[in-house]
Short mmCIF file of C-alpha atoms in Angstrom, two decimals:
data_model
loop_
_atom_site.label_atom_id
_atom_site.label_comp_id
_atom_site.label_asym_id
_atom_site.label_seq_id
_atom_site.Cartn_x
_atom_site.Cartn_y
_atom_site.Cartn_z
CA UNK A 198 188.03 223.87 279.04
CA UNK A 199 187.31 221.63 282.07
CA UNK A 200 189.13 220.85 284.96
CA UNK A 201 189.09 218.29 287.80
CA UNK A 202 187.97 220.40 290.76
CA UNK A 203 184.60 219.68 291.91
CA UNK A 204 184.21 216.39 290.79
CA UNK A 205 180.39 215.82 292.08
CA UNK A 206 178.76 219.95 291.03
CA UNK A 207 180.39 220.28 288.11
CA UNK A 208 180.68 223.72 289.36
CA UNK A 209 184.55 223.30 288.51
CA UNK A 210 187.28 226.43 288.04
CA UNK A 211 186.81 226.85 284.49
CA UNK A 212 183.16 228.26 284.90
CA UNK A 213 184.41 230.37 288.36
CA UNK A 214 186.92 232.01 285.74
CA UNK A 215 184.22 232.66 282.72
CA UNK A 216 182.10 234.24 285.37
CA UNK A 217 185.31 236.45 286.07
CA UNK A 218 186.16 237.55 282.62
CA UNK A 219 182.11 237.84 281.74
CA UNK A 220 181.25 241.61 281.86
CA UNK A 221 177.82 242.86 280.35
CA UNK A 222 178.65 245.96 279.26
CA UNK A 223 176.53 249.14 281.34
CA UNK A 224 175.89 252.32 280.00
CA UNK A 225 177.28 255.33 280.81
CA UNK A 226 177.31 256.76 284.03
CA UNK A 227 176.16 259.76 285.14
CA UNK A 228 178.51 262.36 286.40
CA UNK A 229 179.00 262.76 289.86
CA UNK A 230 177.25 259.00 290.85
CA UNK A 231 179.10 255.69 291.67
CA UNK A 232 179.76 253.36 288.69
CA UNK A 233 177.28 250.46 289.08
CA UNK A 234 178.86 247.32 290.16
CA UNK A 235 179.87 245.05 287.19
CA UNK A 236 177.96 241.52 285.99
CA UNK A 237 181.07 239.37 287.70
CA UNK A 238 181.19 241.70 291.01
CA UNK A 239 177.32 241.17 291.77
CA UNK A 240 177.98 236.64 290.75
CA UNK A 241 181.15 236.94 293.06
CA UNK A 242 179.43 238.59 295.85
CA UNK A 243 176.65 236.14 295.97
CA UNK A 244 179.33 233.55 295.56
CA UNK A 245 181.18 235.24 298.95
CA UNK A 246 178.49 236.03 301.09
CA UNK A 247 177.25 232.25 300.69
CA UNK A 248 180.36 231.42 302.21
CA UNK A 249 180.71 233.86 304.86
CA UNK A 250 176.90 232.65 305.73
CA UNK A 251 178.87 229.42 306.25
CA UNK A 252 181.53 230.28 308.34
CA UNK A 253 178.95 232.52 310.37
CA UNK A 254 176.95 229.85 311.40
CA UNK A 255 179.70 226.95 311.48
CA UNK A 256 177.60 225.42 309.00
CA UNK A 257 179.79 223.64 305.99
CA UNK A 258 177.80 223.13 302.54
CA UNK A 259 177.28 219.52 302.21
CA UNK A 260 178.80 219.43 298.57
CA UNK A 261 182.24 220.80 300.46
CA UNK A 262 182.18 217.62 301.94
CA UNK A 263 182.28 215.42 299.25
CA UNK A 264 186.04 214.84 298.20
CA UNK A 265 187.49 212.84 295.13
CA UNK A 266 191.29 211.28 295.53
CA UNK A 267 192.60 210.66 292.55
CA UNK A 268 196.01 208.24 292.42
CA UNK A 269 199.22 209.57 290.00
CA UNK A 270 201.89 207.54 289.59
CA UNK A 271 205.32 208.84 290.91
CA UNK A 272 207.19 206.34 288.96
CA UNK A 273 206.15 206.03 285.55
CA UNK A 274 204.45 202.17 284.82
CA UNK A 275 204.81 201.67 288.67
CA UNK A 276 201.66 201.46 290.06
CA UNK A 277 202.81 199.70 293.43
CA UNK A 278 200.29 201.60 296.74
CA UNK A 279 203.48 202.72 298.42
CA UNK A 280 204.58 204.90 295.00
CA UNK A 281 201.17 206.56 294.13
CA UNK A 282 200.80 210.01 295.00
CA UNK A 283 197.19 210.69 295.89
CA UNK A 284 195.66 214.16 295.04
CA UNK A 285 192.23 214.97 296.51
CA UNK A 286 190.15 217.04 294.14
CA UNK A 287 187.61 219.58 296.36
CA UNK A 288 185.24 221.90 295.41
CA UNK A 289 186.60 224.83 293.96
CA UNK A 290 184.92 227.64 295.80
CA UNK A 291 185.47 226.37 298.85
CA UNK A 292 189.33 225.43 298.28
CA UNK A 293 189.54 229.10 297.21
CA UNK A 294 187.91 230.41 300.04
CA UNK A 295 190.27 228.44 302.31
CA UNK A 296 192.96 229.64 300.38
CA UNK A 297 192.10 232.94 300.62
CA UNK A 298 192.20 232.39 304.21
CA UNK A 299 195.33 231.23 304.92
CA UNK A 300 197.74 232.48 302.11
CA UNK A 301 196.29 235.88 301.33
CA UNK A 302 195.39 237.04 304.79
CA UNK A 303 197.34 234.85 307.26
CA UNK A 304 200.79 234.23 306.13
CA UNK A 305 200.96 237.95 304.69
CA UNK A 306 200.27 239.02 308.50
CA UNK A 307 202.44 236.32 309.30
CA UNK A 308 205.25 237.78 307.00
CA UNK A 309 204.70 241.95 307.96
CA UNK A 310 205.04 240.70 311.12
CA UNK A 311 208.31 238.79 310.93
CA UNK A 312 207.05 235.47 312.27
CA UNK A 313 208.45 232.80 309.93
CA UNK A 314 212.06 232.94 310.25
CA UNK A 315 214.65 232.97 307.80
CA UNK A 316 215.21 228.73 307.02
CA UNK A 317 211.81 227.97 305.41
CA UNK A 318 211.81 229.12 301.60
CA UNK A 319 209.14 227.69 300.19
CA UNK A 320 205.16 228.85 299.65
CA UNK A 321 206.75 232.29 300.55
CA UNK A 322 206.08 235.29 298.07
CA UNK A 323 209.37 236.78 296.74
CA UNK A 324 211.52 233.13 297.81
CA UNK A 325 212.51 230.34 295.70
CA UNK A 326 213.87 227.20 295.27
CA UNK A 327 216.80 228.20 293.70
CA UNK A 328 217.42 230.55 296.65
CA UNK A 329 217.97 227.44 298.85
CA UNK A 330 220.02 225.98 296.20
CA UNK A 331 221.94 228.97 296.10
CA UNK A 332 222.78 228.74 300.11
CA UNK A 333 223.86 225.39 300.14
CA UNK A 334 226.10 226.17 297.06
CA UNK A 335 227.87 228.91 298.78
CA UNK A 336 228.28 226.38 302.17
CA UNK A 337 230.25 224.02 299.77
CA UNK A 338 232.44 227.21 298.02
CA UNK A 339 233.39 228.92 301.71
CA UNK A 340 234.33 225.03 302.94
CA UNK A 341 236.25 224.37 299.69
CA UNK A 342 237.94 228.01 300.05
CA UNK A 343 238.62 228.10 303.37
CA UNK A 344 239.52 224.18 303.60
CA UNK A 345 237.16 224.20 306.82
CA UNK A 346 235.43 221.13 307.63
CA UNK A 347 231.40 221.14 306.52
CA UNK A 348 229.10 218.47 306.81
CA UNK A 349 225.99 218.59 304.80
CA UNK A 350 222.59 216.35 306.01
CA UNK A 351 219.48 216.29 303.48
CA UNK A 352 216.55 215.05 304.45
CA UNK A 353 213.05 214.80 303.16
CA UNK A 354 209.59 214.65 305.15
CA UNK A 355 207.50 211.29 303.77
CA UNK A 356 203.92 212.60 302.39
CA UNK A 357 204.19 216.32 304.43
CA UNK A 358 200.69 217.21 303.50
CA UNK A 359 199.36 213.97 304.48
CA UNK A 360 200.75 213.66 308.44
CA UNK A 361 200.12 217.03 310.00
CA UNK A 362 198.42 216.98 312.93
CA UNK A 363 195.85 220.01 312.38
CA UNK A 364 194.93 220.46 316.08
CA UNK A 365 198.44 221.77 316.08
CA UNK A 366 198.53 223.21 312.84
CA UNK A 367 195.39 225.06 314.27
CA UNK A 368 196.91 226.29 317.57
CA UNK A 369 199.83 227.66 315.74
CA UNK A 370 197.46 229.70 312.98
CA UNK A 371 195.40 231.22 316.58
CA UNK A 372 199.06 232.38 317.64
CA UNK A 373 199.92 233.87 314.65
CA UNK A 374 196.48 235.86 314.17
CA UNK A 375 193.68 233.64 313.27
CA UNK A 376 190.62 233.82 314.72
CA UNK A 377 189.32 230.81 316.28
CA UNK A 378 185.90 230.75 314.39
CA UNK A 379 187.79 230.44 311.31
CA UNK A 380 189.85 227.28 312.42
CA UNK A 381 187.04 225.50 314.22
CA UNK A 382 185.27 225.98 310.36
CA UNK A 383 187.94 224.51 308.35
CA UNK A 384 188.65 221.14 310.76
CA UNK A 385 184.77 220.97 311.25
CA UNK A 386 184.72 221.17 307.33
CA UNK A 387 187.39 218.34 307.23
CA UNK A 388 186.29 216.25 309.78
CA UNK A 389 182.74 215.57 307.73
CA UNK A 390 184.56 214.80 304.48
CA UNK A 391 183.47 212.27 302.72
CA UNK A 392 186.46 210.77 300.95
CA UNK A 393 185.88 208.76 297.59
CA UNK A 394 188.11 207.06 294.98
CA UNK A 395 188.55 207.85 291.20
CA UNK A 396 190.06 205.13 288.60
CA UNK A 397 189.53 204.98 284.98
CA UNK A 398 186.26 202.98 286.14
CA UNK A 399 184.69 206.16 287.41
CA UNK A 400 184.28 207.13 291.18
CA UNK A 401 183.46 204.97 293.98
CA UNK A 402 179.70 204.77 295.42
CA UNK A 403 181.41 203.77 299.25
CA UNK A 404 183.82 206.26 300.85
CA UNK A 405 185.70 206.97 303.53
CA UNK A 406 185.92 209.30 306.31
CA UNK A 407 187.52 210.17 309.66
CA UNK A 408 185.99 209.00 312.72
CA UNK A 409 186.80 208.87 316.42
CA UNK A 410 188.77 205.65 316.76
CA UNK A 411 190.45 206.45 313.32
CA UNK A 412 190.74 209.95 312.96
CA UNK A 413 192.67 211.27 309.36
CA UNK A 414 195.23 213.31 309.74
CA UNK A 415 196.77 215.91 307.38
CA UNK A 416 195.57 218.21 304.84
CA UNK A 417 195.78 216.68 301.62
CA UNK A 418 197.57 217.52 298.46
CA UNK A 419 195.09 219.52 296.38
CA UNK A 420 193.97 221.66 299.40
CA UNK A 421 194.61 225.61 298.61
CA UNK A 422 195.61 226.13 302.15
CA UNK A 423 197.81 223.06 302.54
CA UNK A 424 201.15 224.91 301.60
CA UNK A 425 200.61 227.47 304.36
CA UNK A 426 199.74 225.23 306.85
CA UNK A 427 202.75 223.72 306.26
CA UNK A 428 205.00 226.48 306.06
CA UNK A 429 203.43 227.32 309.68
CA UNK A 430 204.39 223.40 311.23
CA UNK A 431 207.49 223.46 309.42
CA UNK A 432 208.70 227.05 310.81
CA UNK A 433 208.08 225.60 314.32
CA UNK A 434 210.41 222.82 313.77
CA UNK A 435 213.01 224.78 312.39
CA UNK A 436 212.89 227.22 315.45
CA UNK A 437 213.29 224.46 318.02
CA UNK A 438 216.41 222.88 315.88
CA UNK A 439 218.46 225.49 317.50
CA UNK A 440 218.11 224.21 321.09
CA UNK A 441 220.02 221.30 320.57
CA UNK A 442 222.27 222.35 317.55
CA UNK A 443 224.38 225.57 316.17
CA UNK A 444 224.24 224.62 312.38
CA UNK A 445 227.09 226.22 310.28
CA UNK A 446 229.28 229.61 310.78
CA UNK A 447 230.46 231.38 308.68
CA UNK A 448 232.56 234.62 308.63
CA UNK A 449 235.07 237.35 306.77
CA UNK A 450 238.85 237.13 307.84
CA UNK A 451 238.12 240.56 309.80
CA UNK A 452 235.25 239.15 311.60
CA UNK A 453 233.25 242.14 310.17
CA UNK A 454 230.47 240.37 308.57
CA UNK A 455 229.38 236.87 309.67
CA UNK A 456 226.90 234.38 309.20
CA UNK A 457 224.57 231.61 311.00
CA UNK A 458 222.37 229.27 309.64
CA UNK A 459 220.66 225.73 311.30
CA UNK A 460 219.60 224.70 307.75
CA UNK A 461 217.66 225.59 304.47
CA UNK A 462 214.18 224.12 303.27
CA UNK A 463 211.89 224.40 300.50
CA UNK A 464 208.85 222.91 301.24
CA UNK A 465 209.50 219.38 302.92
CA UNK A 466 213.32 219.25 301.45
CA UNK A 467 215.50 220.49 304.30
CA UNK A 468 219.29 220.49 304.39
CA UNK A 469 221.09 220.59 307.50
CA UNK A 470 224.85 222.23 308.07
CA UNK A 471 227.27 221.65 311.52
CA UNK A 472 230.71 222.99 311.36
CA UNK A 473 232.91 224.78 313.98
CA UNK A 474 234.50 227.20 311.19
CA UNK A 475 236.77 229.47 313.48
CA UNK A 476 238.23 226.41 315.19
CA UNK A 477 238.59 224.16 311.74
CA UNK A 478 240.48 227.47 310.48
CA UNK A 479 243.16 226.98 313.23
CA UNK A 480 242.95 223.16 312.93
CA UNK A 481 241.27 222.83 316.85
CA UNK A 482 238.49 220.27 315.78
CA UNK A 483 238.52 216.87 313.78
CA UNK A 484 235.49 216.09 311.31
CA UNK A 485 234.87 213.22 314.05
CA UNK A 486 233.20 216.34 316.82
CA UNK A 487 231.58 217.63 314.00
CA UNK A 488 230.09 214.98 312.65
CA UNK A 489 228.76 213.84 316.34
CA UNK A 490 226.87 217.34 316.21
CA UNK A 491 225.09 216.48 313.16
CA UNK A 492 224.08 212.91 314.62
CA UNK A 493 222.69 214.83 317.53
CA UNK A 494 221.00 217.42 314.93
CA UNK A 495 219.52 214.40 313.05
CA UNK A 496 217.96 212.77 315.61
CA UNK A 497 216.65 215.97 317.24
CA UNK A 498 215.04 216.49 313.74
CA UNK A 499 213.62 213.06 313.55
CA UNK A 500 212.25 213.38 316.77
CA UNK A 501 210.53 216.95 315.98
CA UNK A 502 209.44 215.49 312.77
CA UNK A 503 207.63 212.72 314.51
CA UNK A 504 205.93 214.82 317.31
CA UNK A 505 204.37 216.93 315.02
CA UNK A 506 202.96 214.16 312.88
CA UNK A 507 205.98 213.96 309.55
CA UNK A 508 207.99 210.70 309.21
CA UNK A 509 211.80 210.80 307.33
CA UNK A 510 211.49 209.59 304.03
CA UNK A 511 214.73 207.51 304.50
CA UNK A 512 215.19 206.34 300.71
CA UNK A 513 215.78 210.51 300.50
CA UNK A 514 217.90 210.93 303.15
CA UNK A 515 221.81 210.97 302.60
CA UNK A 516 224.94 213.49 303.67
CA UNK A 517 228.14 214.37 303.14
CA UNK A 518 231.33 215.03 305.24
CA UNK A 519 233.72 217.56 303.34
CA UNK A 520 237.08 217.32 305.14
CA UNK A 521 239.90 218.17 303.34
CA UNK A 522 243.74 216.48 303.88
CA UNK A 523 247.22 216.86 302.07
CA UNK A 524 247.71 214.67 299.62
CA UNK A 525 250.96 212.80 300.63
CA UNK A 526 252.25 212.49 296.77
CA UNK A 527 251.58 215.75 295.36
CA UNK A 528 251.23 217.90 297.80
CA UNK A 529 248.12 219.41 297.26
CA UNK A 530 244.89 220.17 299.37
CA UNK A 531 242.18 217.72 298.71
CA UNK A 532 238.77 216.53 299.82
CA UNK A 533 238.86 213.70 302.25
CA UNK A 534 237.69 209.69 301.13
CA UNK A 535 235.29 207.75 303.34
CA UNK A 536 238.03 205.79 303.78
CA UNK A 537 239.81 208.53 305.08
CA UNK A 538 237.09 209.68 307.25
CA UNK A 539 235.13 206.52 307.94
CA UNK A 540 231.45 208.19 310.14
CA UNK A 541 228.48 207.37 310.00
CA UNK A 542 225.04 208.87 310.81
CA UNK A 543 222.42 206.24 312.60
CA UNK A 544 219.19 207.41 313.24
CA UNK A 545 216.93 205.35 316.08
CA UNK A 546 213.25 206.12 314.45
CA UNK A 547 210.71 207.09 317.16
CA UNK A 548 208.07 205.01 315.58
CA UNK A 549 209.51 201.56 316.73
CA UNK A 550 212.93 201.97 317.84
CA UNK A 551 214.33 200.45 315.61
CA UNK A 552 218.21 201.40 314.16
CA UNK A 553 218.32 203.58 310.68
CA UNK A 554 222.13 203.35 308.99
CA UNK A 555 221.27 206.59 306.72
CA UNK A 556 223.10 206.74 303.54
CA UNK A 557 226.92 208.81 303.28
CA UNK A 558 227.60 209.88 299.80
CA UNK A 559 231.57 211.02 298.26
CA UNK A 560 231.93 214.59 297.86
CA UNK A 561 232.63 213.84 293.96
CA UNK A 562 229.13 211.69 293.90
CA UNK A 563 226.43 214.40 292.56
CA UNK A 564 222.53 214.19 293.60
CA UNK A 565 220.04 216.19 292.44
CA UNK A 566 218.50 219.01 294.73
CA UNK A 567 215.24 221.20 293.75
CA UNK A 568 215.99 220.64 290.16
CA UNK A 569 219.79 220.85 289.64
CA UNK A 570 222.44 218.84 290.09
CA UNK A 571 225.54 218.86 292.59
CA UNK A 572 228.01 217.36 295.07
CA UNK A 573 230.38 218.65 297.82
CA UNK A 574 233.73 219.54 296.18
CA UNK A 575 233.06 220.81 292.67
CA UNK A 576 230.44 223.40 291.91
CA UNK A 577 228.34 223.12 289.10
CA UNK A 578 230.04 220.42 286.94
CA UNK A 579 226.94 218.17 287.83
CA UNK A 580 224.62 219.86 286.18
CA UNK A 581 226.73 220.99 283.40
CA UNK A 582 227.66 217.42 282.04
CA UNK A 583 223.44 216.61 283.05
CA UNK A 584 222.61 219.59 281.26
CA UNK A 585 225.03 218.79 278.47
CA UNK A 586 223.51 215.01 277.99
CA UNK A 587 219.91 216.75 277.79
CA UNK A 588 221.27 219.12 275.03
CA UNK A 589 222.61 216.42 273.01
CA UNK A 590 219.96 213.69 273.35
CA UNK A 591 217.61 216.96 271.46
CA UNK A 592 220.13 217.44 268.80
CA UNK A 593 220.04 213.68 267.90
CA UNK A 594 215.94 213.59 268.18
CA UNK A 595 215.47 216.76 265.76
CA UNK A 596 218.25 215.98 263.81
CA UNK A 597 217.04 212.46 262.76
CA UNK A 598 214.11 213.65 262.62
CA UNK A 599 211.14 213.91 259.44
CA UNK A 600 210.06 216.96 260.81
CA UNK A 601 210.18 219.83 258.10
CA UNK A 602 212.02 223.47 258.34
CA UNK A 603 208.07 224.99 258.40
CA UNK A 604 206.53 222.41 260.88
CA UNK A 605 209.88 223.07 263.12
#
């Protein structure tokens, strides 16, 4: 079985993985001696010390620097530039090796040693999505239970991979523990790439590649290390949120056990959280303060986002202000209108200036979040009734179905 990694060797995964599981069998041992080293040990450790030779000498193999970006469309039958997500396909030893790098040696140092906060939960071993999900699902319960004003911010980075500025991304890999050899390697390896484009007419002759006056930035999606790098850039942003915001509190009614969070991300989907939950309790703050801490928040964000290379994607972006009023006819505690509570959230973009009116969304209106549905007020009804239009549209398709009892 073939895959699409190195696109000009041929040398692609699937023949790295036969070489793994290939094993000529030896014969015995004898007793008291060291077992011989095994057929895929010896191929791998030619395979290793080639690179190592590499990274020695500073030297990059010139078939590392031959990349192939290949277009996908995000949209199905949309093939407009703007909505193409472009993969670059390297060779696969040397995306493993950079891999190996960063994920298996870096960010596990990086993680014994406590260095990447609590708020980032993605390309982190034993975190999830759904443990972000999870967070924000709780924020909406203890504001609904407590009848505390919460206001909820999501935003998502445009093309994360693709903006980092790896200068930086480098600096921050030498703090947490890399040597510098090992960075100058990778951006040397990067900065000779040779950059070509696949269609269904085969791949280009021309390419591309990163110069002086027009240097590329980013990693690329595709690149083993990309995640990590990420995860570094995106814990530094995180940490510096809390100079110019306190996020969300939350507490017992003793006081005993409490609670502090800025926001929650997975990957490049963040959400943010400003309340003042002590004073909302007593009724000492109006969802208009609040809601002036999360446009400072925002912008502080936006501003972080663009110094480090990231844009907003502002089609993405969207929050919510849970306030919660007595309803004048029955009586009962309910979430505010945005009639009731008319904010908004304008964001001045440090690109050009210009004015950004982001998008406020009713507590009853449900988006979808790292693969489930919700809103502000109501739990998981969301992605019940999704869940429960997915169900049914299956029943109708097998039950009208030719398909036989065997075949099923």
């Amino acid at each position: 079985e073939g895959t699409s990694t190195s696109p000009f060797s041929n040398r692609d995964l699937s023949k790295y993985k036969a070489l793994y599981k290939y094993s000529d069998p030896k014969y015995p041992e004898e007793e008291g001696s060291d077992p011989p080293p095994s057929d895929e040990e010896v191929l791998f450790g030619i395979i290793s010390s080639i690179a190592n030779l590499a990274l020695e000498n500073q030297h990059p193999l010139n078939r590392w620097t031959k990349v192939v970006n290949t277009m996908l469309e995000k949209i199905p039958n949309n093939p407009r530039i703007d909505k193409l997500r472009v993969i670059n396909l390297f060779e696969a030893d040397m995306n493993f090796f950079f891999g190996a790098l960063w994920n298996r040696k870096l960010v596990k140092h990086a993680e014994k040693k406590n260095m990447l906060g609590q708020e980032q939960w993605g390309n982190r071993a034993g975190k999830c999505a759904m443990d972000a999900v999870m967070l924000k699902q709780l924020s909406f319960m203890v504001s609904k239970l407590t009848r505390t004003t919460l206001i909820s911010f999501d935003k998502d980075a445009k093309a994360c991979y693709d903006r980092m500025v790896m200068s930086l991304v480098n600096l921050l890999a030498q703090q947490i523990g890399m040597p510098a050899k090992v960075c100058k390697f990778i951006s040397a390896t990067m900065d000779a790439a040779h950059y070509h484009v696949k269609t269904s007419l085969g791949i280009s002759e021309e390419h591309y590649e990163s110069t002086v006056d027009r240097p590329l930035y980013g990693s690329g999606q595709g690149k083993k290390d990309a995640p990590s790098e990420w995860l570094v850039l995106s814990t530094l942003i995180m940490e510096v949120m809390s100079e110019k915001t306190k996020g969300a509190f939350f507490c017992d009614p003793e006081n005993r056990l409490s609670v502090q969070r800025n926001l929650d991300g997975f990957v490049d989907d963040v959400t943010a959280f400003t309340n003042d939950f002590q004073a909302s309790l007593q009724q000492l703050v109006t969802w208009e303060t609040i809601l002036s801490n999360m446009q400072v928040a925002a912008q502080w964000w936006e501003q972080l986002l663009h110094a480090t290379g990231g844009k907003l994607e502002l089609s993405k972006c969207f929050f919510y202000v849970i306030d919660w009023i007595s309803d004048k006819k029955t009586g009962r505690v309910r979430p505010a209108t945005i009639e009731e509570t008319p904010g908004q959230i304008e964001l001045i973009q440090s690109e050009d200036a210009s004015t950004i009116l982001i998008e406020r969304k009713d507590t009853h209106s449900a988006h979808r979040t790292l693969g489930t549905w919700m809103n502000g007020t109501e739990g998981q009804k969301a992605a019940l009734i999704v869940l429960r239009e997915k169900s049914n549209h299956f029943y109708r398709a097998f039950g009208t179905s030719a398909m036989t009892q065997r075949a099923a």
